[in-house]
Short mmCIF file of C-alpha atoms in Angstrom, two decimals:
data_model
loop_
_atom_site.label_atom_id
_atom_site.label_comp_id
_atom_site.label_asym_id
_atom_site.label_seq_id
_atom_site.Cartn_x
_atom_site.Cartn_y
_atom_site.Cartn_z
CA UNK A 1 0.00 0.00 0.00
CA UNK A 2 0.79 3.60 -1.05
CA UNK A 3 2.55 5.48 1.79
CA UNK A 4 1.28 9.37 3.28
CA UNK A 5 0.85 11.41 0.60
CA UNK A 6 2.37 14.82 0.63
CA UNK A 7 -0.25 17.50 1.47
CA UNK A 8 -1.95 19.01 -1.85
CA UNK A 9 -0.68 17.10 -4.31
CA UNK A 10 -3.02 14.65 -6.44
CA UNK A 11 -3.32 11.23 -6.44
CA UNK A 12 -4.83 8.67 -8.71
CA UNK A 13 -7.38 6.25 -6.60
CA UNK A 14 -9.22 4.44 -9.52
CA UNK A 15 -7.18 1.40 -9.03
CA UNK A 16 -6.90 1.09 -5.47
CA UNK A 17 -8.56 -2.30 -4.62
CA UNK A 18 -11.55 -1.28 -1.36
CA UNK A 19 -10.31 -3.03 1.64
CA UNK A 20 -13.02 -5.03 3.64
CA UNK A 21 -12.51 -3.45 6.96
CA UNK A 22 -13.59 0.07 5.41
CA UNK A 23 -17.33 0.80 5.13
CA UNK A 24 -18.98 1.45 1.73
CA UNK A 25 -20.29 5.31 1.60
CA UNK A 26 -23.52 6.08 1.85
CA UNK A 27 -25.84 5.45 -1.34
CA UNK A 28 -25.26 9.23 -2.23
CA UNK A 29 -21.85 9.14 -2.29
CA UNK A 30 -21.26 6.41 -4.18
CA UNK A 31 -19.34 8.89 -7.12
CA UNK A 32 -16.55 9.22 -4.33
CA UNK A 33 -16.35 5.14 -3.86
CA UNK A 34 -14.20 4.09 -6.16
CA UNK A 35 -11.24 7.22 -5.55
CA UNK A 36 -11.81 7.25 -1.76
CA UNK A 37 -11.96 3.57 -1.11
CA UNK A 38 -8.74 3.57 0.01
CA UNK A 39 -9.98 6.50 2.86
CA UNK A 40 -10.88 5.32 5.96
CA UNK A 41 -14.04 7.28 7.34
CA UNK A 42 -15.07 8.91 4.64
CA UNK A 43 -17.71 11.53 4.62
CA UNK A 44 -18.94 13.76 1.81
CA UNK A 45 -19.17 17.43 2.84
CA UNK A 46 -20.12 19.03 -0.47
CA UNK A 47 -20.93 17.57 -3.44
CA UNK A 48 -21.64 19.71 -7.29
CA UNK A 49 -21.66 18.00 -10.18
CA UNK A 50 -20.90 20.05 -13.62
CA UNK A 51 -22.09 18.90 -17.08
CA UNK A 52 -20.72 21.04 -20.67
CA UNK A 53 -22.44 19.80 -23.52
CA UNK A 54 -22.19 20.64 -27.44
CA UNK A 55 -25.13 18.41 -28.80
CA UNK A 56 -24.35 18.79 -32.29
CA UNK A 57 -20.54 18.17 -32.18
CA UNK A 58 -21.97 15.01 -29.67
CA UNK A 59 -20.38 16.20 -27.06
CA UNK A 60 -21.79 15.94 -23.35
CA UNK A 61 -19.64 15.63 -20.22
CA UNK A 62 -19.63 15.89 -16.55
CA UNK A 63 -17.24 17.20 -13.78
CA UNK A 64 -18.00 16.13 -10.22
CA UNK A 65 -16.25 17.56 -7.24
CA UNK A 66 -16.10 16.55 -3.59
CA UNK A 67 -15.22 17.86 -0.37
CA UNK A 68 -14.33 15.19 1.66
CA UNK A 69 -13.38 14.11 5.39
CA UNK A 70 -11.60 10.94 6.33
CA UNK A 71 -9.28 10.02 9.41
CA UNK A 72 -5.90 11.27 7.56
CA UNK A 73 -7.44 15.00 7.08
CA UNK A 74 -9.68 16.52 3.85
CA UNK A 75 -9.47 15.88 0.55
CA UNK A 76 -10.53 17.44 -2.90
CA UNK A 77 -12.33 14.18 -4.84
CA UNK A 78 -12.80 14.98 -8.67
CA UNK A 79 -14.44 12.73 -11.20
CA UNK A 80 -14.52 13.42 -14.97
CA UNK A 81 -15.42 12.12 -18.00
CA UNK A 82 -18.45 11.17 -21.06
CA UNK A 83 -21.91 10.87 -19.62
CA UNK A 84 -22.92 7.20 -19.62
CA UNK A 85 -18.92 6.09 -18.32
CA UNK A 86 -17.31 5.38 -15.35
CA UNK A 87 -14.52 8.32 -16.22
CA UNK A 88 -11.22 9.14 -14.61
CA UNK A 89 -10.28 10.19 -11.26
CA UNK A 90 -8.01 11.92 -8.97
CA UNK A 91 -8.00 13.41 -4.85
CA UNK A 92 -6.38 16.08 -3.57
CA UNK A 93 -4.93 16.45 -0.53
CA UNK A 94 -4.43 15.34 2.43
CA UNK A 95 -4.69 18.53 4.45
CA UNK A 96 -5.33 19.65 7.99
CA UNK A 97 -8.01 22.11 7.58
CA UNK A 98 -11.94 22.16 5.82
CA UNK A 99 -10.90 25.43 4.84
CA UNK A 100 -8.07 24.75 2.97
CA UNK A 101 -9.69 21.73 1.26
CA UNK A 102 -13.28 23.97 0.76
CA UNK A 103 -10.63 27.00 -0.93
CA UNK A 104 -9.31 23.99 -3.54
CA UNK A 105 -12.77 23.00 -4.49
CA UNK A 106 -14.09 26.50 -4.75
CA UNK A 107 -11.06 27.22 -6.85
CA UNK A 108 -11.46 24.49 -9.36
CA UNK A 109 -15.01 25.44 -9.22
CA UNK A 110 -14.64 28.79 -10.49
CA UNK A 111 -11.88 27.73 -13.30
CA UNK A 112 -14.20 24.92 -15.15
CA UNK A 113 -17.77 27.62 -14.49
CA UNK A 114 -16.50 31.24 -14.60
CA UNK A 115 -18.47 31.33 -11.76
CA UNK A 116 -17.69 32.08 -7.98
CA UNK A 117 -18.80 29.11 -5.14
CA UNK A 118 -21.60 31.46 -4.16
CA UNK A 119 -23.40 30.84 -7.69
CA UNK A 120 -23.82 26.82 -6.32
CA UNK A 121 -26.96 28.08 -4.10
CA UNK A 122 -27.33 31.51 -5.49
CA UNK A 123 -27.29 33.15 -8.87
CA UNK A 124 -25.48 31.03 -11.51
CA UNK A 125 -24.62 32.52 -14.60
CA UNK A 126 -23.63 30.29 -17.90
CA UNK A 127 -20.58 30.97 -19.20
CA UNK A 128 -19.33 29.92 -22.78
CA UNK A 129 -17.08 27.11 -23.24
CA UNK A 130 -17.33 26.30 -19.40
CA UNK A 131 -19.60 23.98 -17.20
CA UNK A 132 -22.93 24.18 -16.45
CA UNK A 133 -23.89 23.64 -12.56
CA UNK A 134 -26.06 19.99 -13.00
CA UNK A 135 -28.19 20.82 -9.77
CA UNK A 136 -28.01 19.17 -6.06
CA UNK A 137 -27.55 15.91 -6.15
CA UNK A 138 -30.43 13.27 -4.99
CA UNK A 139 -30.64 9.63 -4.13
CA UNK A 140 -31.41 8.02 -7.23
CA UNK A 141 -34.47 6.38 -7.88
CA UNK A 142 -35.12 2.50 -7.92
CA UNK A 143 -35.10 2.13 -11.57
CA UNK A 144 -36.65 -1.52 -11.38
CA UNK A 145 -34.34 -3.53 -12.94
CA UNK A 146 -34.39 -1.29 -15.82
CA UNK A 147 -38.53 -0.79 -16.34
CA UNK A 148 -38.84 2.72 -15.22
CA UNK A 149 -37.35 3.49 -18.27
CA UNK A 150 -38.75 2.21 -21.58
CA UNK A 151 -38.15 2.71 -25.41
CA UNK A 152 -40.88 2.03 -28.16
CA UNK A 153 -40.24 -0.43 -31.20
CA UNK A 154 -42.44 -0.63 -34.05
CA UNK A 155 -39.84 -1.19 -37.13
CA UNK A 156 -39.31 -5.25 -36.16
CA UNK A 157 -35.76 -4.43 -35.22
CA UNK A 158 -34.43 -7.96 -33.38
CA UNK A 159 -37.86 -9.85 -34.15
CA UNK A 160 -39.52 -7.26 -31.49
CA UNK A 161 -43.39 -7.15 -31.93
CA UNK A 162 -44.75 -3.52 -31.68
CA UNK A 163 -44.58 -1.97 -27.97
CA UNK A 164 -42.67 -0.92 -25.20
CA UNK A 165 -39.04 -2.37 -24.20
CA UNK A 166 -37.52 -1.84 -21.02
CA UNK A 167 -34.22 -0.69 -20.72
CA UNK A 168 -31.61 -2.47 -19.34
CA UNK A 169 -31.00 -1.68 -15.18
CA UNK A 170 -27.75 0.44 -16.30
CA UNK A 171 -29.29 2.21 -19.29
CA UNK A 172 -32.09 2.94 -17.18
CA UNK A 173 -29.58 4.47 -14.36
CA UNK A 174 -28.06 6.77 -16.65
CA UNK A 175 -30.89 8.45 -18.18
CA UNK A 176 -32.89 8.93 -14.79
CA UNK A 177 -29.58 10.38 -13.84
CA UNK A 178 -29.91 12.99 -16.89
CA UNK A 179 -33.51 13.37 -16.81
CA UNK A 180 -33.00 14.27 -12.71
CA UNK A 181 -30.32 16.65 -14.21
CA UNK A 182 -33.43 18.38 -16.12
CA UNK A 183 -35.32 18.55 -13.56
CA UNK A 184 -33.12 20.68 -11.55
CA UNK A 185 -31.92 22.50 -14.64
CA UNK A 186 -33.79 23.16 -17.95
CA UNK A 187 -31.02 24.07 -19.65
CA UNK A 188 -29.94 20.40 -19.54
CA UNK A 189 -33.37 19.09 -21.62
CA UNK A 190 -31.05 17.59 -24.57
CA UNK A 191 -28.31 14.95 -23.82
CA UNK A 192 -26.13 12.89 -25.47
CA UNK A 193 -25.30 10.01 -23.62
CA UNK A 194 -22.82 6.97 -24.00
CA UNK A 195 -24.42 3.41 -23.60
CA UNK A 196 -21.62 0.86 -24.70
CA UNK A 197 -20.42 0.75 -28.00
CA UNK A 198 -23.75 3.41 -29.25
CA UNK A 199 -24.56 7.24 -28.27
CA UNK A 200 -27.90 8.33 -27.81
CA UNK A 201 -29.48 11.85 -28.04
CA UNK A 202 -32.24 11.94 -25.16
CA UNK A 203 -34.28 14.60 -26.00
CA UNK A 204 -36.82 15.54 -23.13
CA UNK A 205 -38.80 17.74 -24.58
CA UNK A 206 -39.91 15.11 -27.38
CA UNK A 207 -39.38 12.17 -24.97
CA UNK A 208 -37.32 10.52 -27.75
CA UNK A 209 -33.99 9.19 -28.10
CA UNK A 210 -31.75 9.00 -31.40
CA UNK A 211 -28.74 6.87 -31.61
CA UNK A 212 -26.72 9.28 -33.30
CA UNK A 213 -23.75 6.41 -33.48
CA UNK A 214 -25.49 4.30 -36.42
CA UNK A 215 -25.32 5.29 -39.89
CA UNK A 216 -29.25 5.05 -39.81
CA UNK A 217 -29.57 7.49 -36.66
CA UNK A 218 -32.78 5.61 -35.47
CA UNK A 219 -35.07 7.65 -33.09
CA UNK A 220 -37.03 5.85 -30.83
CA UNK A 221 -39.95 7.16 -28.71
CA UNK A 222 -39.24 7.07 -24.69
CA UNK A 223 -41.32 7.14 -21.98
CA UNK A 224 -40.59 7.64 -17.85
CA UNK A 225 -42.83 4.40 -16.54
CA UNK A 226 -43.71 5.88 -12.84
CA UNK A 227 -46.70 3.38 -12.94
CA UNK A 228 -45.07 0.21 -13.38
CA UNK A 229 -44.29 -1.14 -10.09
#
């Protein structure tokens, strides 16, 4: 195992295997697991998640930042990457005080928005070519194995009669995830999101999806199944 790290300098956790001894975070937390695993006592004191997107160049991305507290002091946790993937990862720290850790998020904050940490629960302005603020994170909602989500084929594509197709559980995760991102921000009401080897366009203001990967670019209507239980 790694020795102390050197206070403010970054270090890559993606790899580290979690120990059994340490508890898993909470549920809403879970973006910190896999770069503070290797933490002991981990607990997330802010959390804003970021999201630039250029639908027609399908482009869509997130930034996630952290504030964390473990046993050793506080780090900075960032996440990055295409929305629909896992991404990359790196923590700052550790160091002695919040406030030195809450002055590194704030900073990075303000370089990828243009805007200052106040904007987070006040005023936040868009800036071009930098992040949009996503909204406050919430627990995410039981997506049933993939049914609360649900596309509609009527083309015969697979030997599919006509009617409504689940997603599958993951595919279903990462558009509730977007959709929640809507909800907290209109801007974010077009998406292009990575599912395997495809990208889809989620548009929610036609409820339709467009898998702008394939030469044919086949849209498919989509539909939020709240009744199913």
């Amino acid at each position: 195992k790694e020795g102390p790290k050197k206070p403010g300098t970054w270090r890559n956790g993606t790899q580290a295997p979690k120990p059994s001894a340490v508890p898993s975070p909470p549920a809403s937390t879970a973006a910190a697991d896999a770069i503070a695993c290797d933490l002991r006592n981990v607990v997330v004191l802010r959390h804003v998640r970021l999201v630039q997107r250029d639908i027609e160049l399908n482009m869509d991305k997130y930034y996630v930042l952290q504030l964390l507290r473990a046993a050793d002091g506080f780090y900075v946790a960032t996440r990055w990457g295409r929305t629909g993937t896992a991404g990359q990862a790196k923590l700052w720290g550790p160091v002695s005080t919040e406030t030195e850790a809450s002055a590194e998020l704030d900073a990075r904050f303000r370089e990828k928005t243009g805007n200052e940490a106040a904007a987070i629960d006040g005023v936040f302005v868009p800036r071009a070519g930098k992040y949009d603020l996503a909204g406050a994170p919430g627990s995410r909602a039981d997506v049933r194995g993939g049914r609360l989500w649900q596309y509609w084929v009527d083309d015969g594509v697979d030997g599919k009669r006509v009617g409504w197709y689940d997603y599958t559980a993951a595919a279903a995760a990462e558009v509730e995830a977007v959709w929640s991102e809507w909800r907290a921000n209109n801007r974010l009401d077009v998406r292009c999101v990575q599912s395997g080897y495809f990208a889809y366009r989620i548009d929610f203001n036609t409820m339709t999806q467009t898998n702008v990967t394939h030469p044919a670019r086949t849209q498919r209507r989509i539909r939020r199944n709240v009744e199913t239980a």
